[in-house]
GROMACS .gro file of C-alpha atoms in nm:
model
  304
    1MET     CA    1   0.000   0.000   0.000
    2THR     CA    2   0.136   0.343  -0.098
    3VAL     CA    3   0.090   0.639   0.135
    4LEU     CA    4  -0.137   0.919   0.018
    5PRO     CA    5   0.034   1.198  -0.179
    6ALA     CA    6   0.146   1.497   0.028
    7SER     CA    7   0.088   1.769  -0.231
    8ILE     CA    8  -0.089   1.855  -0.554
    9ASP     CA    9   0.230   1.791  -0.752
   10ASP     CA   10   0.269   1.452  -0.584
   11THR     CA   11  -0.091   1.367  -0.677
   12ILE     CA   12  -0.035   1.462  -1.042
   13SER     CA   13   0.287   1.257  -1.045
   14LEU     CA   14   0.114   0.962  -0.879
   15LEU     CA   15  -0.154   0.961  -1.147
   16ALA     CA   16   0.105   1.007  -1.422
   17SER     CA   17   0.283   0.694  -1.295
   18GLN     CA   18  -0.027   0.508  -1.415
   19ASP     CA   19  -0.029   0.694  -1.750
   20TYR     CA   20  -0.314   0.918  -1.633
   21ILE     CA   21  -0.221   1.268  -1.746
   22CYS     CA   22  -0.430   1.538  -1.582
   23GLY     CA   23  -0.423   1.914  -1.552
   24ARG     CA   24  -0.352   2.099  -1.229
   25ASP     CA   25  -0.722   2.169  -1.172
   26LEU     CA   26  -0.812   1.799  -1.159
   27GLY     CA   27  -0.492   1.721  -0.968
   28THR     CA   28  -0.588   1.980  -0.706
   29VAL     CA   29  -0.938   1.848  -0.646
   30ALA     CA   30  -0.809   1.487  -0.640
   31PHE     CA   31  -0.546   1.583  -0.381
   32LEU     CA   32  -0.805   1.760  -0.165
   33SER     CA   33  -1.038   1.461  -0.189
   34LEU     CA   34  -0.764   1.232  -0.058
   35LYS     CA   35  -0.645   1.483   0.203
   36LEU     CA   36  -0.989   1.568   0.342
   37GLY     CA   37  -1.143   1.223   0.297
   38LYS     CA   38  -1.432   1.366   0.096
   39PRO     CA   39  -1.597   1.192  -0.200
   40LEU     CA   40  -1.495   1.325  -0.541
   41PHE     CA   41  -1.781   1.394  -0.782
   42LEU     CA   42  -1.667   1.410  -1.145
   43GLU     CA   43  -1.906   1.526  -1.414
   44GLY     CA   44  -1.843   1.558  -1.787
   45GLU     CA   45  -1.897   1.410  -2.129
   46ALA     CA   46  -1.848   1.038  -2.176
   47GLY     CA   47  -1.493   0.933  -2.256
   48VAL     CA   48  -1.302   1.218  -2.091
   49GLY     CA   49  -1.135   1.003  -1.822
   50LYS     CA   50  -1.373   1.021  -1.525
   51THR     CA   51  -1.377   0.646  -1.465
   52GLU     CA   52  -1.012   0.603  -1.548
   53ILE     CA   53  -0.894   0.820  -1.258
   54ALA     CA   54  -1.040   0.568  -1.013
   55ARG     CA   55  -0.846   0.288  -1.179
   56ALA     CA   56  -0.529   0.498  -1.175
   57LEU     CA   57  -0.564   0.583  -0.805
   58SER     CA   58  -0.639   0.223  -0.716
   59ALA     CA   59  -0.332   0.094  -0.899
   60ALA     CA   60  -0.101   0.372  -0.778
   61LEU     CA   61  -0.204   0.342  -0.412
   62GLY     CA   62  -0.221  -0.036  -0.410
   63ARG     CA   63  -0.584  -0.033  -0.303
   64ARG     CA   64  -0.862  -0.258  -0.421
   65LEU     CA   65  -1.097  -0.100  -0.676
   66ILE     CA   66  -1.465  -0.169  -0.606
   67ARG     CA   67  -1.700  -0.055  -0.882
   68LEU     CA   68  -2.072  -0.001  -0.862
   69GLN     CA   69  -2.207   0.043  -1.217
   70CYS     CA   70  -2.531   0.240  -1.188
   71TYR     CA   71  -2.839   0.173  -1.400
   72GLU     CA   72  -3.207   0.262  -1.402
   73GLY     CA   73  -3.389   0.065  -1.134
   74LEU     CA   74  -3.081   0.004  -0.917
   75ASP     CA   75  -3.194  -0.018  -0.555
   76ALA     CA   76  -3.014  -0.018  -0.224
   77SER     CA   77  -3.042  -0.393  -0.168
   78SER     CA   78  -2.884  -0.471  -0.506
   79ALA     CA   79  -2.602  -0.231  -0.427
   80ILE     CA   80  -2.543  -0.342  -0.066
   81TYR     CA   81  -2.631  -0.706  -0.007
   82GLU     CA   82  -2.866  -0.992  -0.086
   83TRP     CA   83  -2.950  -1.310   0.096
   84ASN     CA   84  -2.864  -1.630  -0.089
   85PHE     CA   85  -3.221  -1.761  -0.111
   86ALA     CA   86  -3.126  -2.075  -0.305
   87ALA     CA   87  -2.874  -2.178  -0.038
   88GLN     CA   88  -3.125  -2.090   0.235
   89MET     CA   89  -3.384  -2.318   0.075
   90VAL     CA   90  -3.132  -2.602   0.065
   91ALA     CA   91  -3.057  -2.545   0.435
   92ILE     CA   92  -3.430  -2.550   0.518
   93ARG     CA   93  -3.482  -2.876   0.327
   94THR     CA   94  -3.178  -3.027   0.499
   95ALA     CA   95  -3.311  -2.922   0.841
   96GLU     CA   96  -3.649  -3.079   0.761
   97ALA     CA   97  -3.485  -3.402   0.644
   98THR     CA   98  -3.267  -3.430   0.955
   99GLY     CA   99  -3.550  -3.344   1.194
  100GLN     CA  100  -3.407  -3.014   1.315
  101THR     CA  101  -3.697  -2.848   1.496
  102ASP     CA  102  -3.539  -2.551   1.676
  103ARG     CA  103  -3.684  -2.258   1.476
  104ALA     CA  104  -3.473  -1.992   1.648
  105GLU     CA  105  -3.153  -2.183   1.578
  106LEU     CA  106  -3.253  -2.237   1.214
  107GLN     CA  107  -3.342  -1.870   1.166
  108ALA     CA  108  -3.012  -1.757   1.315
  109GLU     CA  109  -2.831  -1.992   1.077
  110LEU     CA  110  -3.027  -1.878   0.770
  111PHE     CA  111  -2.954  -1.509   0.832
  112SER     CA  112  -2.592  -1.551   0.928
  113ASP     CA  113  -2.281  -1.436   0.746
  114ASP     CA  114  -2.267  -1.770   0.563
  115PHE     CA  115  -2.573  -1.682   0.352
  116LEU     CA  116  -2.492  -1.315   0.293
  117ILE     CA  117  -2.398  -1.205  -0.060
  118ARG     CA  118  -2.197  -0.885  -0.035
  119ARG     CA  119  -2.258  -0.627  -0.306
  120PRO     CA  120  -2.014  -0.341  -0.387
  121LEU     CA  121  -2.120  -0.088  -0.122
  122LEU     CA  122  -2.098  -0.340   0.162
  123GLN     CA  123  -1.763  -0.465   0.035
  124ALA     CA  124  -1.633  -0.106   0.037
  125LEU     CA  125  -1.719  -0.066   0.407
  126GLU     CA  126  -1.532  -0.378   0.515
  127PRO     CA  127  -1.158  -0.393   0.586
  128GLN     CA  128  -0.946  -0.475   0.285
  129PRO     CA  129  -0.591  -0.620   0.287
  130GLY     CA  130  -0.433  -0.313   0.121
  131GLY     CA  131  -0.622  -0.052   0.322
  132PRO     CA  132  -0.947   0.134   0.250
  133PRO     CA  133  -1.049   0.058  -0.109
  134VAL     CA  134  -1.128   0.294  -0.394
  135LEU     CA  135  -1.507   0.289  -0.440
  136LEU     CA  136  -1.616   0.394  -0.788
  137ILE     CA  137  -1.987   0.477  -0.819
  138ASP     CA  138  -2.001   0.504  -1.196
  139GLU     CA  139  -2.260   0.691  -1.406
  140LEU     CA  140  -2.472   0.798  -1.112
  141ASP     CA  141  -2.702   0.991  -1.346
  142ARG     CA  142  -2.841   0.658  -1.470
  143THR     CA  143  -3.000   0.579  -1.132
  144ASP     CA  144  -3.327   0.702  -0.984
  145GLU     CA  145  -3.363   0.975  -0.720
  146PRO     CA  146  -3.448   0.728  -0.436
  147PHE     CA  147  -3.106   0.569  -0.478
  148GLU     CA  148  -2.946   0.913  -0.460
  149ALA     CA  149  -3.127   0.970  -0.130
  150PHE     CA  150  -2.985   0.646   0.003
  151LEU     CA  151  -2.634   0.752  -0.095
  152LEU     CA  152  -2.673   1.068   0.112
  153GLU     CA  153  -2.671   0.858   0.427
  154LEU     CA  154  -2.398   0.628   0.310
  155LEU     CA  155  -2.163   0.912   0.214
  156SER     CA  156  -2.231   1.097   0.540
  157ASP     CA  157  -2.177   0.815   0.790
  158PHE     CA  158  -2.017   0.538   0.584
  159GLN     CA  159  -2.244   0.285   0.742
  160VAL     CA  160  -2.536   0.064   0.638
  161THR     CA  161  -2.792  -0.127   0.840
  162ILE     CA  162  -2.887  -0.486   0.769
  163PRO     CA  163  -3.196  -0.564   0.978
  164GLU     CA  164  -3.091  -0.920   1.058
  165LEU     CA  165  -2.727  -0.833   1.138
  166GLY     CA  166  -2.730  -0.474   1.262
  167THR     CA  167  -2.530  -0.168   1.155
  168ILE     CA  168  -2.203  -0.214   0.970
  169ARG     CA  169  -1.973   0.088   0.978
  170ALA     CA  170  -1.643   0.136   0.796
  171ASP     CA  171  -1.343   0.152   1.031
  172ALA     CA  172  -1.175   0.370   0.770
  173PRO     CA  173  -1.384   0.533   0.494
  174PRO     CA  174  -1.313   0.424   0.138
  175ILE     CA  175  -1.181   0.664  -0.124
  176VAL     CA  176  -1.504   0.746  -0.308
  177ILE     CA  177  -1.528   0.867  -0.668
  178LEU     CA  178  -1.867   0.931  -0.828
  179THR     CA  179  -1.909   1.000  -1.197
  180SER     CA  180  -2.193   1.141  -1.404
  181ASN     CA  181  -2.232   1.196  -1.779
  182ARG     CA  182  -2.495   1.459  -1.695
  183THR     CA  183  -2.781   1.291  -1.878
  184ARG     CA  184  -2.982   1.438  -1.591
  185GLU     CA  185  -2.903   1.667  -1.300
  186VAL     CA  186  -2.788   1.500  -0.978
  187HIS     CA  187  -2.947   1.646  -0.665
  188ASP     CA  188  -2.765   1.935  -0.496
  189ALA     CA  189  -2.776   1.762  -0.157
  190LEU     CA  190  -2.557   1.483  -0.288
  191LYS     CA  191  -2.316   1.723  -0.457
  192ARG     CA  192  -2.275   1.915  -0.131
  193ARG     CA  193  -2.129   1.605   0.031
  194CYS     CA  194  -1.861   1.586  -0.238
  195LEU     CA  195  -1.585   1.787  -0.398
  196TYR     CA  196  -1.715   1.868  -0.747
  197HIS     CA  197  -1.516   1.894  -1.069
  198TRP     CA  198  -1.623   1.926  -1.431
  199VAL     CA  199  -1.394   1.718  -1.653
  200ASP     CA  200  -1.368   1.886  -1.993
  201TYR     CA  201  -1.204   1.772  -2.314
  202PRO     CA  202  -0.828   1.828  -2.285
  203GLY     CA  203  -0.643   2.084  -2.493
  204PHE     CA  204  -0.412   1.978  -2.776
  205GLN     CA  205  -0.091   1.942  -2.576
  206ARG     CA  206  -0.245   1.746  -2.289
  207GLU     CA  207  -0.434   1.513  -2.521
  208LEU     CA  208  -0.111   1.457  -2.713
  209SER     CA  209   0.065   1.372  -2.384
  210ILE     CA  210  -0.216   1.130  -2.298
  211LEU     CA  211  -0.189   0.962  -2.637
  212ARG     CA  212   0.189   0.931  -2.613
  213ALA     CA  213   0.156   0.775  -2.268
  214ARG     CA  214  -0.123   0.533  -2.359
  215VAL     CA  215  -0.019   0.442  -2.714
  216PRO     CA  216   0.360   0.482  -2.719
  217GLU     CA  217   0.385   0.265  -3.034
  218ALA     CA  218   0.229   0.543  -3.244
  219THR     CA  219   0.476   0.769  -3.423
  220ASP     CA  220   0.494   1.135  -3.318
  221LYS     CA  221   0.353   1.240  -3.655
  222LEU     CA  222   0.060   1.000  -3.632
  223SER     CA  223  -0.017   1.099  -3.272
  224SER     CA  224  -0.011   1.470  -3.358
  225GLU     CA  225  -0.238   1.422  -3.660
  226ILE     CA  226  -0.482   1.209  -3.461
  227VAL     CA  227  -0.513   1.471  -3.188
  228ALA     CA  228  -0.543   1.760  -3.435
  229PHE     CA  229  -0.811   1.576  -3.635
  230VAL     CA  230  -1.008   1.477  -3.323
  231GLN     CA  231  -0.993   1.834  -3.193
  232SER     CA  232  -1.124   1.957  -3.528
  233LEU     CA  233  -1.407   1.703  -3.511
  234ARG     CA  234  -1.511   1.839  -3.171
  235GLY     CA  235  -1.579   2.171  -3.337
  236GLU     CA  236  -1.833   2.012  -3.571
  237ASP     CA  237  -2.203   1.975  -3.505
  238LEU     CA  238  -2.201   1.607  -3.411
  239PHE     CA  239  -2.449   1.408  -3.204
  240LYS     CA  240  -2.161   1.265  -2.999
  241SER     CA  241  -1.816   1.415  -3.018
  242PRO     CA  242  -1.529   1.171  -2.971
  243GLY     CA  243  -1.377   1.162  -2.621
  244VAL     CA  244  -1.023   1.085  -2.516
  245ALA     CA  245  -1.112   0.717  -2.489
  246GLU     CA  246  -1.209   0.717  -2.857
  247SER     CA  247  -0.884   0.895  -2.951
  248ILE     CA  248  -0.688   0.619  -2.775
  249ASP     CA  249  -0.895   0.344  -2.939
  250TRP     CA  250  -0.847   0.503  -3.280
  251ALA     CA  251  -0.472   0.537  -3.231
  252ARG     CA  252  -0.448   0.168  -3.135
  253ALA     CA  253  -0.650   0.072  -3.441
  254LEU     CA  254  -0.424   0.277  -3.668
  255VAL     CA  255  -0.110   0.131  -3.511
  256ALA     CA  256  -0.254  -0.217  -3.571
  257LEU     CA  257  -0.274  -0.122  -3.939
  258ASP     CA  258   0.091  -0.005  -3.936
  259ALA     CA  259  -0.019   0.351  -4.014
  260VAL     CA  260   0.239   0.627  -3.972
  261ALA     CA  261   0.026   0.920  -4.094
  262LEU     CA  262  -0.338   0.998  -4.169
  263SER     CA  263  -0.493   1.004  -4.515
  264PRO     CA  264  -0.860   1.060  -4.614
  265GLU     CA  265  -0.892   0.692  -4.711
  266LEU     CA  266  -0.746   0.574  -4.380
  267VAL     CA  267  -0.979   0.802  -4.183
  268THR     CA  268  -1.281   0.674  -4.376
  269ASP     CA  269  -1.185   0.309  -4.324
  270THR     CA  270  -1.130   0.343  -3.948
  271VAL     CA  271  -1.376   0.612  -3.846
  272GLY     CA  272  -1.588   0.352  -3.666
  273ALA     CA  273  -1.330   0.351  -3.388
  274LEU     CA  274  -1.389   0.723  -3.344
  275LEU     CA  275  -1.758   0.791  -3.411
  276LYS     CA  276  -2.041   0.565  -3.294
  277TYR     CA  277  -2.344   0.710  -3.472
  278GLN     CA  278  -2.419   0.666  -3.843
  279ASP     CA  279  -2.549   1.023  -3.874
  280ASP     CA  280  -2.215   1.155  -3.747
  281ILE     CA  281  -2.020   0.927  -3.980
  282ALA     CA  282  -2.233   1.039  -4.277
  283ARG     CA  283  -2.186   1.405  -4.180
  284ILE     CA  284  -1.807   1.389  -4.220
  285ALA     CA  285  -1.797   1.147  -4.513
  286GLY     CA  286  -1.633   1.220  -4.847
  287ALA     CA  287  -1.504   1.571  -4.911
  288GLU     CA  288  -1.573   1.674  -4.553
  289THR     CA  289  -1.315   1.422  -4.429
  290THR     CA  290  -1.056   1.572  -4.662
  291ARG     CA  291  -1.146   1.925  -4.548
  292LEU     CA  292  -1.116   1.835  -4.179
  293LEU     CA  293  -0.789   1.652  -4.233
  294ASP     CA  294  -0.643   1.942  -4.431
  295GLN     CA  295  -0.759   2.178  -4.157
  296ALA     CA  296  -0.594   1.964  -3.889
  297LYS     CA  297  -0.266   1.943  -4.080
  298ALA     CA  298  -0.270   2.319  -4.145
  299GLN     CA  299  -0.308   2.381  -3.773
  300LEU     CA  300  -0.015   2.152  -3.703
  301MET     CA  301   0.196   2.340  -3.959
  302ALA     CA  302   0.097   2.674  -3.807
  303THR     CA  303   0.192   2.569  -3.453
  304GLY     CA  304   0.514   2.405  -3.565
   0.00000   0.00000   0.00000
């Protein structure tokens, strides 16, 4: 287990050791989250690195990463614990077959730790070998408001109550990171319990640094052209602009094809790694691809 970073620069370096390149603004809020023990709420477009920072912190600090993927209809019991009903039924049948008649003893056995299925939030409250884990509550905006209300209590006291077993409280709170793609607004009460940061698309130089760190096999020329082209695409009227994750995927696809530079034909053949909607692909097809690529290369020439 690695000790927590002592400064903003140490936090940025710690994340960089896992190839997570962030600006000072994100490094500052990440440092404060670790220093103050407050949950970190990251909001932004999909694919800008919100989830990845949890993985980077987990790996860099030697802590277990526990992920709760949110979805519509997620309730507290599915996120905390469930009783293993199938195993309980087997135990009941076995008790009947062996003539066990003590109901209190059977009930205590059925609702004991042996039949408890721990879900992510309960796991995050329990001691872990490497120290308090990193708890990632991903895409919170996909859940319903009642689940948000439940999280208010969890993030305030870091405890949950299981009626049959009592209250379970974390000896040391986990490092909590919540993410949202802002498909809907998350309630202010939940945000107030967190440090908030909007994760925007990176500028050219930082995205180039990210690409060099994550896809070192790509040539400098290819990496620069990829970033310039992607940044040009983000200025277009697309249904879904490509994020950093798509830039990395595209670079890996191009490297797999032994590409060393972009051409209109190469962009057309591989654009599916970058854009995920047919309307967006059709919008930049043909002459528009050539125009965007020429524009990207002209910008590279202008900046040297």
